[in-house]
């Protein structure tokens, strides 16, 4: 075989063999270069466009592939009791998946040991089409209404003038948003810096629905529990990793899969009857709350195993596109106000960032389901979604001339009926301090110490009015939370006890009683909460050296 026929011969995208990839075409070997340098112009023009817009949030991330194996049950009951989704129905049924782990606030080249929520987004390639379960490694979020999403992200992003992430901006916003206290108590503990992507939990965060064959519905929360130990870094240990490797989490996951050490997670759900539950002192649709596992136990559904790495980072990581609106039959939305907003925002972002035809890319295609649409054209379209035998002249419906027809699949749904006045109001049951109190009470000692130290470090960089309001919130949560942070700032309860409650924000009767005795409510700790409250689980204090050596949870 001649060299020109070698399948490894370099070509351009027109299929032309490249005979000289070392020099441009010039007039003499000293130039000038000529404008008709087609090979050079094609090469440099593509290079100039190699990057697509990075994600506004979740810019840095890493993708892996694997499979989800169902048990055929949800807890001890047949899965069909709760849902008609096919991927859950049979024991041993396997579904291909892709997962993208990510940091939220930092840019594409930022550190993977920054204090930041971690995205935990799974794409299931099911026979009924794709299902995206788009969540985080922390079970709650900062806000409960999607209209505040741009604001919370702006507060966490770099200052638009100094371009530094400024604690004063972050806590200015949070101090006026008491629903954020639960998330902050997670995030500024060691759980805000996972030792690796393998050593963390995952959560759907929002409340969803399952729908069975009869149309009966239940509310559900999704949980991913790792087979690997949960392990986290203190700020000091994270700095030791960051000083040597900005991409430690991606490296760890890639190398674990390459050596056959396949990470696994159990998928579990909590199930609740589908109504507003007036007996609870919190709203089941509030994504700043968790559901107590004593009352709503975790039910095992299946196991996810990651067993294959990407072959190209850009095509499969930068261009993978997830969205909370991507659901299959038997899975549905709830009225969760954050979920509704996310459902629009995610798909809108993908069309802006990747392009109109992002769902034609291999990593996003519904590869285990048939796709037939009347959508045509758009930027970078390279195929049409024609069904076998479809009349290619007909891209509309209804028609009697060989075009696509509506599916005859029955989709019974007996969910709740809603009626009311159109309003712009907060939820009735806010109760923003009780669950952060439980979290603080049930933490391991080293987690609580680290939380306090991190709050002192960050709040010491804030203005006095922000410090005072944050301490006021902390004292409402727990005596020691407020007291220890105040001591570290050279302040006390006397500096904040006369602050008025935030206007328009709800305090429960219990909150008002605590306010009357601020800092002296006799709060203690309660180790019995561990294993009963979501995400109060054992947590290994990881060391920088172990993370850098590929042993995030130690030997």
mmCIF file of C-alpha atoms in Angstrom, residues 257-456:
data_model
loop_
_atom_site.group_PDB
_atom_site.id
_atom_site.type_symbol
_atom_site.label_atom_id
_atom_site.label_comp_id
_atom_site.label_asym_id
_atom_site.label_seq_id
_atom_site.Cartn_x
_atom_site.Cartn_y
_atom_site.Cartn_z
ATOM 1 C CA UNK A 257 -12.434 3.689 35.386
ATOM 2 C CA UNK A 258 -9.325 2.995 33.298
ATOM 3 C CA UNK A 259 -7.978 0.573 35.911
ATOM 4 C CA UNK A 260 -11.332 -1.204 36.247
ATOM 5 C CA UNK A 261 -12.236 0.245 39.664
ATOM 6 C CA UNK A 262 -15.772 1.065 38.571
ATOM 7 C CA UNK A 263 -17.634 3.421 40.935
ATOM 8 C CA UNK A 264 -21.207 2.561 41.868
ATOM 9 C CA UNK A 265 -24.192 4.323 43.397
ATOM 10 C CA UNK A 266 -27.535 3.001 44.638
ATOM 11 C CA UNK A 267 -30.586 4.868 43.371
ATOM 12 C CA UNK A 268 -33.145 5.323 46.127
ATOM 13 C CA UNK A 269 -36.379 7.263 46.287
ATOM 14 C CA UNK A 270 -38.586 8.712 48.962
ATOM 15 C CA UNK A 271 -42.296 8.478 48.211
ATOM 16 C CA UNK A 272 -45.128 10.673 49.492
ATOM 17 C CA UNK A 273 -48.856 10.725 48.766
ATOM 18 C CA UNK A 274 -49.611 13.342 46.143
ATOM 19 C CA UNK A 275 -51.263 16.226 47.993
ATOM 20 C CA UNK A 276 -50.094 19.298 49.903
ATOM 21 C CA UNK A 277 -49.745 17.567 53.326
ATOM 22 C CA UNK A 278 -51.090 20.283 55.642
ATOM 23 C CA UNK A 279 -49.996 18.178 58.647
ATOM 24 C CA UNK A 280 -46.341 18.980 57.879
ATOM 25 C CA UNK A 281 -44.691 22.206 59.034
ATOM 26 C CA UNK A 282 -42.832 22.504 55.708
ATOM 27 C CA UNK A 283 -43.945 22.229 52.097
ATOM 28 C CA UNK A 284 -43.030 19.025 50.195
ATOM 29 C CA UNK A 285 -42.409 21.149 47.081
ATOM 30 C CA UNK A 286 -39.805 23.348 48.825
ATOM 31 C CA UNK A 287 -36.347 22.506 47.467
ATOM 32 C CA UNK A 288 -34.668 24.098 50.509
ATOM 33 C CA UNK A 289 -36.051 21.211 52.583
ATOM 34 C CA UNK A 290 -35.389 17.497 52.870
ATOM 35 C CA UNK A 291 -37.976 14.862 53.774
ATOM 36 C CA UNK A 292 -37.296 13.139 57.136
ATOM 37 C CA UNK A 293 -36.286 9.562 56.457
ATOM 38 C CA UNK A 294 -38.068 8.303 59.589
ATOM 39 C CA UNK A 295 -41.369 9.279 58.006
ATOM 40 C CA UNK A 296 -40.451 8.823 54.334
ATOM 41 C CA UNK A 297 -37.890 6.006 54.202
ATOM 42 C CA UNK A 298 -35.397 5.518 51.412
ATOM 43 C CA UNK A 299 -36.573 2.815 48.978
ATOM 44 C CA UNK A 300 -34.026 1.021 46.827
ATOM 45 C CA UNK A 301 -34.600 1.112 43.052
ATOM 46 C CA UNK A 302 -31.363 -0.013 41.399
ATOM 47 C CA UNK A 303 -27.609 0.446 40.959
ATOM 48 C CA UNK A 304 -25.615 2.692 38.634
ATOM 49 C CA UNK A 305 -22.117 1.579 37.582
ATOM 50 C CA UNK A 306 -19.665 3.771 35.660
ATOM 51 C CA UNK A 307 -17.465 1.663 33.393
ATOM 52 C CA UNK A 308 -16.341 3.705 30.371
ATOM 53 C CA UNK A 309 -14.614 7.014 29.792
ATOM 54 C CA UNK A 310 -15.250 9.489 26.999
ATOM 55 C CA UNK A 311 -13.266 9.240 23.772
ATOM 56 C CA UNK A 312 -13.331 13.018 23.170
ATOM 57 C CA UNK A 313 -13.759 15.612 25.882
ATOM 58 C CA UNK A 314 -15.275 18.328 23.708
ATOM 59 C CA UNK A 315 -17.810 16.199 21.857
ATOM 60 C CA UNK A 316 -18.976 14.271 24.893
ATOM 61 C CA UNK A 317 -18.453 16.660 27.799
ATOM 62 C CA UNK A 318 -18.694 20.192 26.441
ATOM 63 C CA UNK A 319 -21.604 19.287 24.153
ATOM 64 C CA UNK A 320 -23.599 16.938 26.377
ATOM 65 C CA UNK A 321 -26.891 18.648 27.164
ATOM 66 C CA UNK A 322 -29.145 17.826 30.099
ATOM 67 C CA UNK A 323 -32.502 19.242 31.147
ATOM 68 C CA UNK A 324 -35.044 18.704 33.904
ATOM 69 C CA UNK A 325 -37.831 18.623 31.307
ATOM 70 C CA UNK A 326 -36.454 15.438 29.750
ATOM 71 C CA UNK A 327 -38.795 12.833 31.270
ATOM 72 C CA UNK A 328 -40.181 9.515 30.044
ATOM 73 C CA UNK A 329 -43.681 8.093 30.378
ATOM 74 C CA UNK A 330 -44.353 7.234 34.023
ATOM 75 C CA UNK A 331 -42.201 10.082 35.370
ATOM 76 C CA UNK A 332 -43.542 13.607 35.628
ATOM 77 C CA UNK A 333 -43.118 17.101 37.019
ATOM 78 C CA UNK A 334 -44.446 18.398 40.297
ATOM 79 C CA UNK A 335 -45.489 22.003 40.937
ATOM 80 C CA UNK A 336 -42.082 22.730 42.540
ATOM 81 C CA UNK A 337 -41.475 26.365 41.513
ATOM 82 C CA UNK A 338 -37.734 25.847 41.064
ATOM 83 C CA UNK A 339 -38.325 22.802 38.866
ATOM 84 C CA UNK A 340 -40.650 24.690 36.523
ATOM 85 C CA UNK A 341 -38.081 27.446 36.065
ATOM 86 C CA UNK A 342 -35.193 25.013 35.549
ATOM 87 C CA UNK A 343 -37.181 23.149 32.902
ATOM 88 C CA UNK A 344 -37.314 26.225 30.673
ATOM 89 C CA UNK A 345 -33.822 27.465 31.460
ATOM 90 C CA UNK A 346 -31.857 24.283 30.772
ATOM 91 C CA UNK A 347 -33.165 23.638 27.250
ATOM 92 C CA UNK A 348 -32.989 27.339 26.409
ATOM 93 C CA UNK A 349 -29.330 27.348 27.454
ATOM 94 C CA UNK A 350 -28.481 24.322 25.304
ATOM 95 C CA UNK A 351 -29.938 25.915 22.170
ATOM 96 C CA UNK A 352 -27.931 29.076 22.799
ATOM 97 C CA UNK A 353 -24.703 27.311 23.748
ATOM 98 C CA UNK A 354 -24.568 24.209 21.539
ATOM 99 C CA UNK A 355 -27.052 25.061 18.795
ATOM 100 C CA UNK A 356 -30.569 24.473 17.525
ATOM 101 C CA UNK A 357 -29.823 20.866 16.614
ATOM 102 C CA UNK A 358 -27.998 19.868 19.811
ATOM 103 C CA UNK A 359 -30.191 16.777 20.115
ATOM 104 C CA UNK A 360 -28.736 15.398 16.877
ATOM 105 C CA UNK A 361 -25.284 15.087 18.464
ATOM 106 C CA UNK A 362 -24.451 11.457 19.351
ATOM 107 C CA UNK A 363 -24.042 12.103 23.083
ATOM 108 C CA UNK A 364 -27.523 13.674 23.233
ATOM 109 C CA UNK A 365 -29.411 11.400 20.854
ATOM 110 C CA UNK A 366 -32.159 9.099 22.107
ATOM 111 C CA UNK A 367 -30.043 6.164 20.971
ATOM 112 C CA UNK A 368 -32.314 3.421 22.323
ATOM 113 C CA UNK A 369 -35.582 4.906 21.063
ATOM 114 C CA UNK A 370 -36.928 5.771 17.627
ATOM 115 C CA UNK A 371 -36.940 9.494 16.785
ATOM 116 C CA UNK A 372 -39.393 10.880 14.197
ATOM 117 C CA UNK A 373 -40.213 14.599 14.153
ATOM 118 C CA UNK A 374 -41.402 17.304 11.781
ATOM 119 C CA UNK A 375 -38.523 19.578 12.777
ATOM 120 C CA UNK A 376 -36.329 20.648 9.881
ATOM 121 C CA UNK A 377 -33.348 22.873 9.256
ATOM 122 C CA UNK A 378 -31.575 25.099 11.731
ATOM 123 C CA UNK A 379 -27.866 25.633 12.274
ATOM 124 C CA UNK A 380 -25.702 22.544 11.681
ATOM 125 C CA UNK A 381 -28.570 20.185 10.862
ATOM 126 C CA UNK A 382 -27.154 17.048 9.299
ATOM 127 C CA UNK A 383 -30.083 14.658 9.088
ATOM 128 C CA UNK A 384 -33.870 14.570 9.144
ATOM 129 C CA UNK A 385 -35.942 12.575 11.620
ATOM 130 C CA UNK A 386 -37.862 10.601 9.006
ATOM 131 C CA UNK A 387 -39.812 7.505 9.998
ATOM 132 C CA UNK A 388 -39.647 4.403 7.775
ATOM 133 C CA UNK A 389 -41.974 4.966 4.834
ATOM 134 C CA UNK A 390 -42.712 8.573 5.773
ATOM 135 C CA UNK A 391 -43.549 10.902 2.904
ATOM 136 C CA UNK A 392 -40.533 13.300 2.905
ATOM 137 C CA UNK A 393 -42.696 16.066 1.423
ATOM 138 C CA UNK A 394 -44.907 16.185 4.509
ATOM 139 C CA UNK A 395 -43.410 17.840 7.622
ATOM 140 C CA UNK A 396 -46.672 18.816 9.307
ATOM 141 C CA UNK A 397 -49.482 17.101 11.208
ATOM 142 C CA UNK A 398 -52.363 16.287 10.822
ATOM 143 C CA UNK A 399 -52.133 14.830 7.334
ATOM 144 C CA UNK A 400 -53.604 12.040 5.231
ATOM 145 C CA UNK A 401 -50.620 11.946 2.865
ATOM 146 C CA UNK A 402 -48.127 9.673 4.552
ATOM 147 C CA UNK A 403 -46.822 11.971 7.255
ATOM 148 C CA UNK A 404 -46.339 11.352 10.961
ATOM 149 C CA UNK A 405 -49.341 10.646 13.181
ATOM 150 C CA UNK A 406 -49.894 11.209 16.907
ATOM 151 C CA UNK A 407 -49.035 8.295 19.182
ATOM 152 C CA UNK A 408 -51.963 6.220 20.388
ATOM 153 C CA UNK A 409 -50.204 5.456 23.673
ATOM 154 C CA UNK A 410 -52.502 5.945 26.648
ATOM 155 C CA UNK A 411 -51.160 8.296 29.317
ATOM 156 C CA UNK A 412 -53.609 8.155 32.221
ATOM 157 C CA UNK A 413 -53.001 10.784 34.905
ATOM 158 C CA UNK A 414 -55.000 11.252 38.105
ATOM 159 C CA UNK A 415 -52.850 13.874 39.774
ATOM 160 C CA UNK A 416 -54.273 16.650 41.891
ATOM 161 C CA UNK A 417 -56.440 19.407 40.422
ATOM 162 C CA UNK A 418 -55.373 22.961 41.278
ATOM 163 C CA UNK A 419 -57.436 26.112 41.423
ATOM 164 C CA UNK A 420 -56.691 29.510 42.882
ATOM 165 C CA UNK A 421 -55.994 33.167 42.278
ATOM 166 C CA UNK A 422 -52.935 34.147 40.264
ATOM 167 C CA UNK A 423 -50.486 35.561 42.814
ATOM 168 C CA UNK A 424 -46.814 36.356 43.367
ATOM 169 C CA UNK A 425 -46.329 34.965 46.860
ATOM 170 C CA UNK A 426 -43.949 32.890 48.945
ATOM 171 C CA UNK A 427 -44.954 29.444 50.189
ATOM 172 C CA UNK A 428 -47.170 29.444 53.289
ATOM 173 C CA UNK A 429 -44.920 27.052 55.240
ATOM 174 C CA UNK A 430 -41.375 28.406 55.118
ATOM 175 C CA UNK A 431 -39.844 27.241 58.435
ATOM 176 C CA UNK A 432 -36.322 28.165 57.383
ATOM 177 C CA UNK A 433 -34.423 27.398 60.605
ATOM 178 C CA UNK A 434 -35.564 23.987 61.860
ATOM 179 C CA UNK A 435 -33.785 21.783 59.322
ATOM 180 C CA UNK A 436 -30.477 23.718 59.472
ATOM 181 C CA UNK A 437 -30.676 23.225 63.257
ATOM 182 C CA UNK A 438 -31.003 19.468 62.819
ATOM 183 C CA UNK A 439 -28.099 19.502 60.402
ATOM 184 C CA UNK A 440 -25.888 21.393 62.854
ATOM 185 C CA UNK A 441 -26.917 19.166 65.753
ATOM 186 C CA UNK A 442 -26.229 15.911 63.910
ATOM 187 C CA UNK A 443 -22.889 16.734 62.277
ATOM 188 C CA UNK A 444 -19.683 14.983 63.201
ATOM 189 C CA UNK A 445 -17.522 17.150 65.475
ATOM 190 C CA UNK A 446 -14.875 17.754 62.809
ATOM 191 C CA UNK A 447 -17.544 18.805 60.300
ATOM 192 C CA UNK A 448 -19.061 21.267 62.767
ATOM 193 C CA UNK A 449 -15.649 22.721 63.672
ATOM 194 C CA UNK A 450 -14.826 23.195 59.999
ATOM 195 C CA UNK A 451 -18.211 24.836 59.303
ATOM 196 C CA UNK A 452 -17.636 27.357 62.079
ATOM 197 C CA UNK A 453 -14.080 28.104 60.939
ATOM 198 C CA UNK A 454 -15.196 28.630 57.344
ATOM 199 C CA UNK A 455 -18.007 30.961 58.360
ATOM 200 C CA UNK A 456 -15.625 33.022 60.494
#
